[in-house]
Coordinates of C-alpha atoms in Angstrom, one line a residue:
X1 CA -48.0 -9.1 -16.7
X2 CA -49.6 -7.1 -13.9
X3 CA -46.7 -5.0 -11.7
X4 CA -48.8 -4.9 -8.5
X5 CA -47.6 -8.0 -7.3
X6 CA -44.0 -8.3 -6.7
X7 CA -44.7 -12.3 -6.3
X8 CA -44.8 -12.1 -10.4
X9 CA -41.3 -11.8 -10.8
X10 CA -40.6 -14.8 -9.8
X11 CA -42.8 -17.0 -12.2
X12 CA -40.5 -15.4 -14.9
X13 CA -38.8 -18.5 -17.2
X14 CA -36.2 -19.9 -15.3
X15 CA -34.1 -19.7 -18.5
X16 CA -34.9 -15.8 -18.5
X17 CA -33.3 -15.5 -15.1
X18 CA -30.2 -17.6 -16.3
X19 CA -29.4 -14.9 -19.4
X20 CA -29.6 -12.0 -17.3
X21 CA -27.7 -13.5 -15.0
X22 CA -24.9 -14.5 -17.0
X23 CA -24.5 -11.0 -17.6
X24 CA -23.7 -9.4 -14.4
X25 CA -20.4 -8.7 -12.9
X26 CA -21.5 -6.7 -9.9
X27 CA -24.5 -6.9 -7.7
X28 CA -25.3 -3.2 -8.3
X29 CA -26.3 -4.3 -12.1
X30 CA -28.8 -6.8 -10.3
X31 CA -30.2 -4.7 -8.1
X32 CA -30.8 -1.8 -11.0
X33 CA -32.0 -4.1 -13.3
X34 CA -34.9 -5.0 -11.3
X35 CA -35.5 -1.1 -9.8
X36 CA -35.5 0.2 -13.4
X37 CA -37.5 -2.7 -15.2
X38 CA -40.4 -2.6 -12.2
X39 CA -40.6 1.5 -11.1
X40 CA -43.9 1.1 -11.1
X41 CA -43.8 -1.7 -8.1
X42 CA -44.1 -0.7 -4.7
X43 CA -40.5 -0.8 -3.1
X44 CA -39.2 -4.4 -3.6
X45 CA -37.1 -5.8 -0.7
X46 CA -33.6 -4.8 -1.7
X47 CA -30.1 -5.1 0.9
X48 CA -30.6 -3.1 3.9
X49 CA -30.0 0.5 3.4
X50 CA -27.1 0.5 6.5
X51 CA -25.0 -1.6 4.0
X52 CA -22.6 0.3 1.9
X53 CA -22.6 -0.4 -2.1
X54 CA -19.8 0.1 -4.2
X55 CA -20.3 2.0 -7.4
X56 CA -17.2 3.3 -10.1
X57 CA -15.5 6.9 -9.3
X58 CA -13.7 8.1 -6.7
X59 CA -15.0 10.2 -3.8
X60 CA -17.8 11.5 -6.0
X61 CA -21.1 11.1 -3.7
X62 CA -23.3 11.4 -6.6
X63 CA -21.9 8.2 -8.0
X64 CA -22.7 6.2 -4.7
X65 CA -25.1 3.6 -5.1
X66 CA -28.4 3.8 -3.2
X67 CA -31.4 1.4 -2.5
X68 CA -34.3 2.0 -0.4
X69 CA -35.7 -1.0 1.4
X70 CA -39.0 -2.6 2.0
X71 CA -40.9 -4.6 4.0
X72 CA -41.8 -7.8 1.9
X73 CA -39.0 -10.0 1.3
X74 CA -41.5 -12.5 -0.2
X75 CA -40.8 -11.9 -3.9
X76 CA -37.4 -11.8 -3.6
X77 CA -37.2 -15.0 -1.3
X78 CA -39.1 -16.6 -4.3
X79 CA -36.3 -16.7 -6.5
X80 CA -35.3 -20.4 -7.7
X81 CA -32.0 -21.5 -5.6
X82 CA -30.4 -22.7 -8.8
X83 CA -30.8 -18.7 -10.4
X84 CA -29.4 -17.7 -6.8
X85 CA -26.3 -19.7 -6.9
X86 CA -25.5 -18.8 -10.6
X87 CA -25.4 -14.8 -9.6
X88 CA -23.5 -15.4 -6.4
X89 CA -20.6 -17.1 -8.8
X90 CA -20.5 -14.0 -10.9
X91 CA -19.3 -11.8 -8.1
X92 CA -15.7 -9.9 -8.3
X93 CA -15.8 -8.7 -4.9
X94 CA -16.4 -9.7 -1.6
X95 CA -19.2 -6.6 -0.8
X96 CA -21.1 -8.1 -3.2
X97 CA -21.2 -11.7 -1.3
X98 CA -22.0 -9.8 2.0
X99 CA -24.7 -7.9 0.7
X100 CA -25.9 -11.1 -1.0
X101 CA -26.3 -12.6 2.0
X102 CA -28.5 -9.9 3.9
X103 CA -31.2 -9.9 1.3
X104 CA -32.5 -12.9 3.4
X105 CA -32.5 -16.1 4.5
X106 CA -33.4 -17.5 1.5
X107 CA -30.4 -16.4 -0.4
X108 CA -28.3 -17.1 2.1
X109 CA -29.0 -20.2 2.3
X110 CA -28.4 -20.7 -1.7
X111 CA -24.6 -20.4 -0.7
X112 CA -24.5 -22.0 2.1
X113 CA -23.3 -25.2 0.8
X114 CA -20.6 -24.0 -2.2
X115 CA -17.1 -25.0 -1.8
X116 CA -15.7 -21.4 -1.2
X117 CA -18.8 -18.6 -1.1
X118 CA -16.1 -16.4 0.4
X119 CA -13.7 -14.9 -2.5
X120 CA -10.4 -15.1 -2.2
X121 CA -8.0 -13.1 -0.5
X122 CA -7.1 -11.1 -4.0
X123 CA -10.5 -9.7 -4.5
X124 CA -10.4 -7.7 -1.8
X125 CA -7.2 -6.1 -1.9
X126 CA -7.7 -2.8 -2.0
X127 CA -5.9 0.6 -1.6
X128 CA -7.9 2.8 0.8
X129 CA -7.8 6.2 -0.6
X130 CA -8.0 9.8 1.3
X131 CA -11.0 11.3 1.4
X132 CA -10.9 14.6 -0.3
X133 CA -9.8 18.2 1.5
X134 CA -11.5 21.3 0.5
X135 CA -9.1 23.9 -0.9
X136 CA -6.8 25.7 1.5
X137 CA -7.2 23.1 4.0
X138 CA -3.2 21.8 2.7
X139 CA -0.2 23.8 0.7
X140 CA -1.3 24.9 -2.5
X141 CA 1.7 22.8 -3.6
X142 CA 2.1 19.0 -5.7
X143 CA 4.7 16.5 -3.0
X144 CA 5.1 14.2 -5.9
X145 CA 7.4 16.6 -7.7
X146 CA 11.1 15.5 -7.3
X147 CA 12.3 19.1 -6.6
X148 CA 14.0 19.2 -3.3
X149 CA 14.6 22.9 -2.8
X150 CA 13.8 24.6 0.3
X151 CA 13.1 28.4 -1.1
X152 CA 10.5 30.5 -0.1
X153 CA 7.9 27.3 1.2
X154 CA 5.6 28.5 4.0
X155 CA 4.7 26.4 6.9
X156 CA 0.7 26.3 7.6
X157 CA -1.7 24.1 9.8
X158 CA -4.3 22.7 8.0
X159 CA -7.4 24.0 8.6
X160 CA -9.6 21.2 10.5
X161 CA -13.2 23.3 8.7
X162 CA -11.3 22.0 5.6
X163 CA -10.6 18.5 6.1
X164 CA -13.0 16.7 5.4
X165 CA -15.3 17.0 1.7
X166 CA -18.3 14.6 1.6
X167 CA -19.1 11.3 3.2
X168 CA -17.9 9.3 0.6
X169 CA -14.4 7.0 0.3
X170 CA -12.4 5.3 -2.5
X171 CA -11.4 1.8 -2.5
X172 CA -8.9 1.7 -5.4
X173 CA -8.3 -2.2 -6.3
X174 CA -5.7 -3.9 -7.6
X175 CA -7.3 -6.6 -9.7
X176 CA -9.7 -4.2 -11.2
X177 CA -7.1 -1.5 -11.2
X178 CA -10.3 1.1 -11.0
X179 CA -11.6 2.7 -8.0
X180 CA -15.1 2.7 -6.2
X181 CA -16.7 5.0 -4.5
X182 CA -18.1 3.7 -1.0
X183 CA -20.3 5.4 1.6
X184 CA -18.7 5.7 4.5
X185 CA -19.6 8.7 6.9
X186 CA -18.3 7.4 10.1
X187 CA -14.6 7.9 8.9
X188 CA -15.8 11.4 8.0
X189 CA -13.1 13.7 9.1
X190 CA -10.9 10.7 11.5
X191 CA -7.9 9.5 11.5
X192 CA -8.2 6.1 9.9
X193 CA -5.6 3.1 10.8
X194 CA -6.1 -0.6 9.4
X195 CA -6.3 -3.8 11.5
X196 CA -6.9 -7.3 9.2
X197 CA -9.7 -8.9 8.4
X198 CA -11.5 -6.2 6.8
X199 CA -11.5 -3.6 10.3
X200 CA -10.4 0.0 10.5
X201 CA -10.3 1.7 13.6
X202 CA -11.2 5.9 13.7
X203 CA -10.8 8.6 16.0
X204 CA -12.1 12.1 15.5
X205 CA -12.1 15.3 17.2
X206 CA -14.9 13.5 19.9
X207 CA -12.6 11.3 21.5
X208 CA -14.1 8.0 20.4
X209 CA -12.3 5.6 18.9
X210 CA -14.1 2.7 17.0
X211 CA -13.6 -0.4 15.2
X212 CA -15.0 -0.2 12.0
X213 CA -16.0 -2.6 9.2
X214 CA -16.4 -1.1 6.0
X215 CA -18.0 -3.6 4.1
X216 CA -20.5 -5.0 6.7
X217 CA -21.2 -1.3 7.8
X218 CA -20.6 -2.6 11.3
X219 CA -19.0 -0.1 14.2
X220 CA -17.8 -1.4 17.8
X221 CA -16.9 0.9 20.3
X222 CA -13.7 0.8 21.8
X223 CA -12.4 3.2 25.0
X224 CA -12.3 7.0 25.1
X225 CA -9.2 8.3 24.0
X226 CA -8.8 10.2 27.5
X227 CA -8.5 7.1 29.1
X228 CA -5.3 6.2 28.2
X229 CA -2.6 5.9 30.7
X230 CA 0.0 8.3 29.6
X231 CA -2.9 11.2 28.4
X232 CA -2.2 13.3 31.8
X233 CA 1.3 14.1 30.8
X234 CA 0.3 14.5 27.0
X235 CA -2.9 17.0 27.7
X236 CA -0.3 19.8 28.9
X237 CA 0.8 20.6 25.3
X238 CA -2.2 19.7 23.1
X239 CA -5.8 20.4 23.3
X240 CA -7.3 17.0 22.8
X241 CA -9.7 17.6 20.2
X242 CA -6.5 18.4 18.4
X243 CA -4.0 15.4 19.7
X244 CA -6.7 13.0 18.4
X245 CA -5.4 13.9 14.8
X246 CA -2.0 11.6 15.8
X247 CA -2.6 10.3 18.9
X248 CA -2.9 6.6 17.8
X249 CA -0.2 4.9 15.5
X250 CA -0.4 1.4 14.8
X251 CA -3.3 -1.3 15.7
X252 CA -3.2 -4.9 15.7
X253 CA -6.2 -7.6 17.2
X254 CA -6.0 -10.7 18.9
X255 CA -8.2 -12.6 17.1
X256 CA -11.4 -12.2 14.8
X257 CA -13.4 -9.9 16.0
X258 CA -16.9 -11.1 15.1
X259 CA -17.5 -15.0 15.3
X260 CA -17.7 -16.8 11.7
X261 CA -21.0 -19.5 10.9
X262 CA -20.5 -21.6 7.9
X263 CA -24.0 -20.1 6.2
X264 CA -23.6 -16.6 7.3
X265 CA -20.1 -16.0 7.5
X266 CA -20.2 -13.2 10.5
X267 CA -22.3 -12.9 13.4
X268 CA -22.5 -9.8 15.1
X269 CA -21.0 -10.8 18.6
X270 CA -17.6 -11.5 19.4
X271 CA -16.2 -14.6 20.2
X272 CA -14.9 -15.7 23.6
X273 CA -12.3 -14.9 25.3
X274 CA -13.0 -11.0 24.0
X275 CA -10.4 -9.9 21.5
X276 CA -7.8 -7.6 22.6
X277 CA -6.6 -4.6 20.7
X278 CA -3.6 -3.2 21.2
X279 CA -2.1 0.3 20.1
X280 CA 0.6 2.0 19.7
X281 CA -0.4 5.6 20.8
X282 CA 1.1 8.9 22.8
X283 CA 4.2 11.3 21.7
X284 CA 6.3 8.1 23.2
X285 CA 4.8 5.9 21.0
X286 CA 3.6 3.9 24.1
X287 CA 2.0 0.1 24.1
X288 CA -1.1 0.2 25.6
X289 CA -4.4 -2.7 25.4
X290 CA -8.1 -3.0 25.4
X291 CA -10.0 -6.1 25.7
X292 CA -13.5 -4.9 23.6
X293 CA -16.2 -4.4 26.6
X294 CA -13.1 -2.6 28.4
X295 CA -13.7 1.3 29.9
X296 CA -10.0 2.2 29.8
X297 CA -6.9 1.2 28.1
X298 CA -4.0 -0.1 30.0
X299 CA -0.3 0.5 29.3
X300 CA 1.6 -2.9 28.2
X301 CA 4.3 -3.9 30.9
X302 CA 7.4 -3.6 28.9
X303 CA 10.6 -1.6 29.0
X304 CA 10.6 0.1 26.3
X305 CA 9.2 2.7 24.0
X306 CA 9.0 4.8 20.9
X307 CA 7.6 1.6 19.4
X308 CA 7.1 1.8 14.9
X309 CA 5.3 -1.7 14.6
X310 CA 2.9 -4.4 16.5
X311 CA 1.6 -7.5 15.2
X312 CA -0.4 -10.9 16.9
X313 CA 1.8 -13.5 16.1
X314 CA 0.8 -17.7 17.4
X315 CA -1.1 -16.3 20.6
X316 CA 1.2 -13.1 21.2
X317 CA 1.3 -9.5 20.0
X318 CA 5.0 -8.6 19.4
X319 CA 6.4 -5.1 18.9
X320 CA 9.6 -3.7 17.1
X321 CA 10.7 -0.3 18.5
X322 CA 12.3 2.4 17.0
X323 CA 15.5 0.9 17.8
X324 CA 15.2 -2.6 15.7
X325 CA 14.4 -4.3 19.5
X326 CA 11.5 -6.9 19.4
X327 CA 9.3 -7.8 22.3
X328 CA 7.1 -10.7 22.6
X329 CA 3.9 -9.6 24.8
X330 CA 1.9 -12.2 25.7
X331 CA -1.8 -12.6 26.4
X332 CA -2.8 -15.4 28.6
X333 CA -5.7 -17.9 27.0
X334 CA -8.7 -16.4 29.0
X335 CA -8.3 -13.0 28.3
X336 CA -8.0 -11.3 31.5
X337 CA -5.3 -9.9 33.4
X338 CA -1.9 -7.5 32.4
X339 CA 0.1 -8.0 29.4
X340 CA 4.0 -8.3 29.8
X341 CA 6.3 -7.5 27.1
X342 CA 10.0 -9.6 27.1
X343 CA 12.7 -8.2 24.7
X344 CA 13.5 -11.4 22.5
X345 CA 15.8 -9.8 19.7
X346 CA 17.8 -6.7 19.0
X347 CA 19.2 -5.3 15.1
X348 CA 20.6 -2.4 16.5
X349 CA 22.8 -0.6 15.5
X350 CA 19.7 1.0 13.3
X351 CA 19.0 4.6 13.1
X352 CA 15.7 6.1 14.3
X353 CA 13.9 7.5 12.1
X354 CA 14.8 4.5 9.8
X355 CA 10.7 2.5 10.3
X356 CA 10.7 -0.8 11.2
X357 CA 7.9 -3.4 10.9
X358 CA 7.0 -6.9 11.4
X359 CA 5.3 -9.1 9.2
X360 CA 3.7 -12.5 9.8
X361 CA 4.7 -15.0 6.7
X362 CA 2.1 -16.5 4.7
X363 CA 3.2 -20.1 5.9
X364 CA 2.8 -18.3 9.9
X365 CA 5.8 -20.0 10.9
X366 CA 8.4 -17.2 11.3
X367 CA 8.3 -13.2 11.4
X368 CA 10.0 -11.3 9.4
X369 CA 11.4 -7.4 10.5
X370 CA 11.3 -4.5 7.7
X371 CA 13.6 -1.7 8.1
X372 CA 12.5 1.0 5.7
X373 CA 15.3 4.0 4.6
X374 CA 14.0 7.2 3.9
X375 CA 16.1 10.1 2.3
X376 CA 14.9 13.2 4.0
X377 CA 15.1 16.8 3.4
X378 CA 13.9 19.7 5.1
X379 CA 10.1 19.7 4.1
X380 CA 10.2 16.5 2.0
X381 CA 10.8 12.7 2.0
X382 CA 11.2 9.9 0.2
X383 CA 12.1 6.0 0.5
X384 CA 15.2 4.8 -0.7
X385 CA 15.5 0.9 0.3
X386 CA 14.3 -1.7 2.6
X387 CA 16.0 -4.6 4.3
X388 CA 14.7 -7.6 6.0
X389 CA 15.1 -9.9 8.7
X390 CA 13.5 -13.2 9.4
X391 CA 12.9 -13.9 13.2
X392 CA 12.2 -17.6 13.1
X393 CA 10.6 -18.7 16.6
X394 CA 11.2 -22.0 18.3
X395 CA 8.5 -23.5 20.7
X396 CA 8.8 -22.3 24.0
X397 CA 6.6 -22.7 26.6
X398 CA 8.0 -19.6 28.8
X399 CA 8.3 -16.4 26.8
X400 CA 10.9 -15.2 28.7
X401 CA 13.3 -18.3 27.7
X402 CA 12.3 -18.5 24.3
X403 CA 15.1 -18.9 21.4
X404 CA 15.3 -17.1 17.9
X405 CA 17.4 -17.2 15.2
X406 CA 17.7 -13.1 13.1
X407 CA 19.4 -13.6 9.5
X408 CA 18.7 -11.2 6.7
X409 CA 16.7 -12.2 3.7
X410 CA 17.4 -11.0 0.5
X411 CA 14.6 -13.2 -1.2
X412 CA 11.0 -13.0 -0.9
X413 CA 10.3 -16.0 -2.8
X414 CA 6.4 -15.9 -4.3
X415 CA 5.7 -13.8 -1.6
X416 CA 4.6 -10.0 -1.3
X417 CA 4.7 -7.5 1.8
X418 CA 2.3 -4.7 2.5
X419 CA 3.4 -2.1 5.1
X420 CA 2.1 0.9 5.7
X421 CA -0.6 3.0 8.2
X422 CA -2.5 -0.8 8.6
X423 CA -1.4 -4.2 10.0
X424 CA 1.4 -5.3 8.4
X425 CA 1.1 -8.3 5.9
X426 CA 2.1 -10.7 3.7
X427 CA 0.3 -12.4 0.6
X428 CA 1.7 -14.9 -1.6
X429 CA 1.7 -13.2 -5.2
X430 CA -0.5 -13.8 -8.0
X431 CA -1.2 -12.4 -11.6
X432 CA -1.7 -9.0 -9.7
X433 CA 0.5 -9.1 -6.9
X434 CA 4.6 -9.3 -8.1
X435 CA 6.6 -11.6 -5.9
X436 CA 9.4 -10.8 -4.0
X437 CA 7.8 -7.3 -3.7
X438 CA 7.5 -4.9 -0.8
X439 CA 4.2 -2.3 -1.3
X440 CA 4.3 0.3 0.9
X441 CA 1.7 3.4 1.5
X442 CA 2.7 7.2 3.1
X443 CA 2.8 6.6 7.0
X444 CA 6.1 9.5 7.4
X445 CA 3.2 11.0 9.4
X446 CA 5.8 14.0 10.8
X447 CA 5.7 15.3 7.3
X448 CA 1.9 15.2 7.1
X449 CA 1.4 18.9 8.0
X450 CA 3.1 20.4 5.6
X451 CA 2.6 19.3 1.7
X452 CA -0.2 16.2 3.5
X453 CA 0.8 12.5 3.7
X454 CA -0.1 9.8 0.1
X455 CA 3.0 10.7 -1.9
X456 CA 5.5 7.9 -0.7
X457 CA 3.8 5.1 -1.9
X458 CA 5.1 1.9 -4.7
X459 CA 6.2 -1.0 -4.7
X460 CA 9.7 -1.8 -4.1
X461 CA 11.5 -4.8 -5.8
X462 CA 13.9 -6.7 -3.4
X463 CA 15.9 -8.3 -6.4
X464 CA 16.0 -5.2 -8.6
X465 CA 15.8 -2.3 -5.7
X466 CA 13.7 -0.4 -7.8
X467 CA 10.6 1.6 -7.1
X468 CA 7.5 1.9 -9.0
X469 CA 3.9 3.1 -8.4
X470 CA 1.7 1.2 -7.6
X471 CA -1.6 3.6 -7.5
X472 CA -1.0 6.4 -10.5
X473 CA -3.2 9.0 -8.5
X474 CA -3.2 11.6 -6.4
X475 CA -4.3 10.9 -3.1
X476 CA -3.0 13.2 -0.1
X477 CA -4.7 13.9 3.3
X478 CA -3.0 16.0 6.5
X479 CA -4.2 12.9 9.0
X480 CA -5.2 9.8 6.9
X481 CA -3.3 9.3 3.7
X482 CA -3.8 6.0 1.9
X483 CA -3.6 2.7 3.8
X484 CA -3.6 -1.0 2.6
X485 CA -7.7 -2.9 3.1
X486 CA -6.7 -6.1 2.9

């Protein structure tokens, strides 16, 4: 068989296809089977370089999966639909459906018409690990020992040269229970926070702050970080480039933020009205909102601060400050105008530094408010308990009259709750998540500077109230410990 045309490979038996096929779990093994079988090709039309591929091993850019790309899709596009649709059923992840997809329209269109071509919900949970500090750049000293002393520990900046070690990121997953190694420069070195739906959001030491997508290596720029409201009264103690290592807390979005099509799943354009992002950011832990094509951020109208949690809720974002207070802050249905925030309930008395979150139920018909107790020492800390709440809503068509009912809930049920540095969430449990379960990740972010933030992470058991790990790693980072990519 003559390896000049790349049109040959797809007279292969159809029956040839189907074995080797049968075989695969990831798309990488595809991918090399055809690169190492045909070197002596010209470059056949593989996924767009710009799209990330997963390989095993953490953080270790040599382990990174990489294809160049051509400029014949012919061959490929040749492939038999029924040889198509049998790979796409042997996926494990959801990166390997999205890089499916972008081969070309061709393949896409093998998929267009299954039941489900998405995975579900399970095969892309993932732990999103720190990416690795150079030595010196944190204490020379191990946070997950249990040793509470104080004696002779040092207190040291990081060093920001330091902080960052490759371009390179691991996804650790739960169903797997291994971790992959993605490539993912544009968190380089940025604080990281997680939204849903797959979107992170960074800010670095140039101000910008993005909304970023992993998977689909797609980036959406969102206002400076000087153009916050409350920046003028922040700049006087910090020098920006060094505020933006904390300067954002919490994010939450209004809606999706790229519109979905049946065949291709994502577009990239945004639906209408835009989706609104709102933040928790500032030393006040302030509320503030940007619609995306927005220039500035605007301060939420609400009377409080010091806020711990925000979620979007039915049509509304609402917020639980420091206090155990929730707001409702509602957006009106085209997407312009201010956002007013109406205290609704109130668990006080709670103490401060006790976090506090709000997560959506997996039937979306009530909230429910964490309160997380941490035991604290001098230069360490570690949580103890949680408690929750469930905030059940009635309808209401004025926010500022509408009712609520707050009663603690000391049963889960078949559900799990996932708090930590992303959007708060809930997931109904499966043979890899544990019911009745609260997993939380490191976001204490006042002890990051000193042993570096990944250590207070498990999964807490609301009938038991136990702890255990859920990631047995190490995985610390002075601004972006572990977070929850769900």
């Amino acid at each position: 068989m003559s390896y000049k045309n790349v049109d040959h490979w797809s007279n292969l038996p159809a029956r040839l296809f189907i074995f080797i096929a049968q075989r695969f779990s990831f798309l990488g093994h595809f991918f090399r089977l055809w690169k190492n079988s045909a070197s002596d090709l010209e470059k056949p039309c593989l996924p767009p370089a710009s799209l990330p591929l997963l390989s095993e091993g953490h953080n270790d850019s040599n382990n990174v999966e990489t294809h160049d790309s051509g400029s014949d899709f012919n061959g490929w596009s040749d492939l038999p639909p029924e040889i198509l649709v049998l790979i796409s059923r042997k996926f494990s992840l959801l990166s390997d459906y999205y890089r499916f997809i972008a081969v070309c329209k061709s393949w896409r269109d093998s998929v267009s018409e299954l039941e489900k071509p998405c995975l579900p919900l399970t095969g892309v949970l993932f732990l999103f690990l720190a990416e690795d500090v150079a030595p010196g750049a944190m204490l020379a000293y191990d946070p997950s020992q249990e040793n509470d002393r104080n004696d002779n520990i040092e207190y040291h900046k990081y060093d920001h040269s330091k902080n960052s070690v490759g371009s390179s990121r691991g996804l650790f997953s739960l169903l797997t229970r291994k971790t992959y190694s993605i490539h993912l420069p544009e968190a380089a070195g940025r604080l990281v926070l997680g939204t849903n739906k797959g979107w992170l959001v960074t800010l670095g030491r140039d101000l910008q702050i993005n909304l970023l997508h992993p998977l689909l290596n797609h980036q959406i720029s969102l206002p400076n970080m000087l153009t916050f409201p409350d920046w003028n009264s922040f700049h006087k103690r910090y020098e920006p480039e060094n505020a933006a290592d904390f300067y954002i807390r919490k994010v939450a979005v209004s809606s999706n933020i790229l519109n979905e099509d049946p065949a291709f799943r994502l577009y990239h354009h945004h639906p209408s009205p835009s989706p609104t992002v709102m933040t928790i950011y500032g030393s006040n832990s302030i509320l503030g909102f940007a619609r995306l094509g927005d220039n500035v951020w605007t301060d939420v109208d609400v009377s409080s601060r010091n806020f711990d949690d925000v979620v979007y809720h039915e049509g509304n974002f609402f917020a639980v400050d420091c206090h155990g207070s929730v707001f409702v802050c509602g957006i009106n249905d085209e997407g312009g105008g201010d956002i007013r925030g109406t205290e609704i309930a109130s668990l006080r008395p709670t103490k401060e530094w006790d976090k506090k979150y709000l997560v959506k139920s997996t039937s979306g018909s009530s909230l429910l408010l964490l309160v997380r107790y941490l035991k604290k020492t001098l230069i360490k800390y570690r949580t103890t308990n949680f408690s929750v709440w469930r905030l059940d809503m009635e309808n209401s068509e004025a926010l500022e009259n509408i009712s609520y009912t707050l009663k603690e809930v000391n049963d889960l049920g078949n559900e799990a709750l996932f708090v930590g540095n992303a959007s708060s969430t809930a997931i109904l449990s499966s043979e890899i998540i544990k019911p009745n379960c609260i997993y939380f990740t490191d976001d204490h972010r006042e002890g990051y500077y000193r042993d570096g933030g990944g250590h207070d992470m498990g999964i807490f058991s609301m009938e038991h109230h136990t702890i255990e790990p859920h990631f047995q790693g190490k995985s610390y980072h002075p601004i972006s410990p572990p977070l929850w990519y769900i």
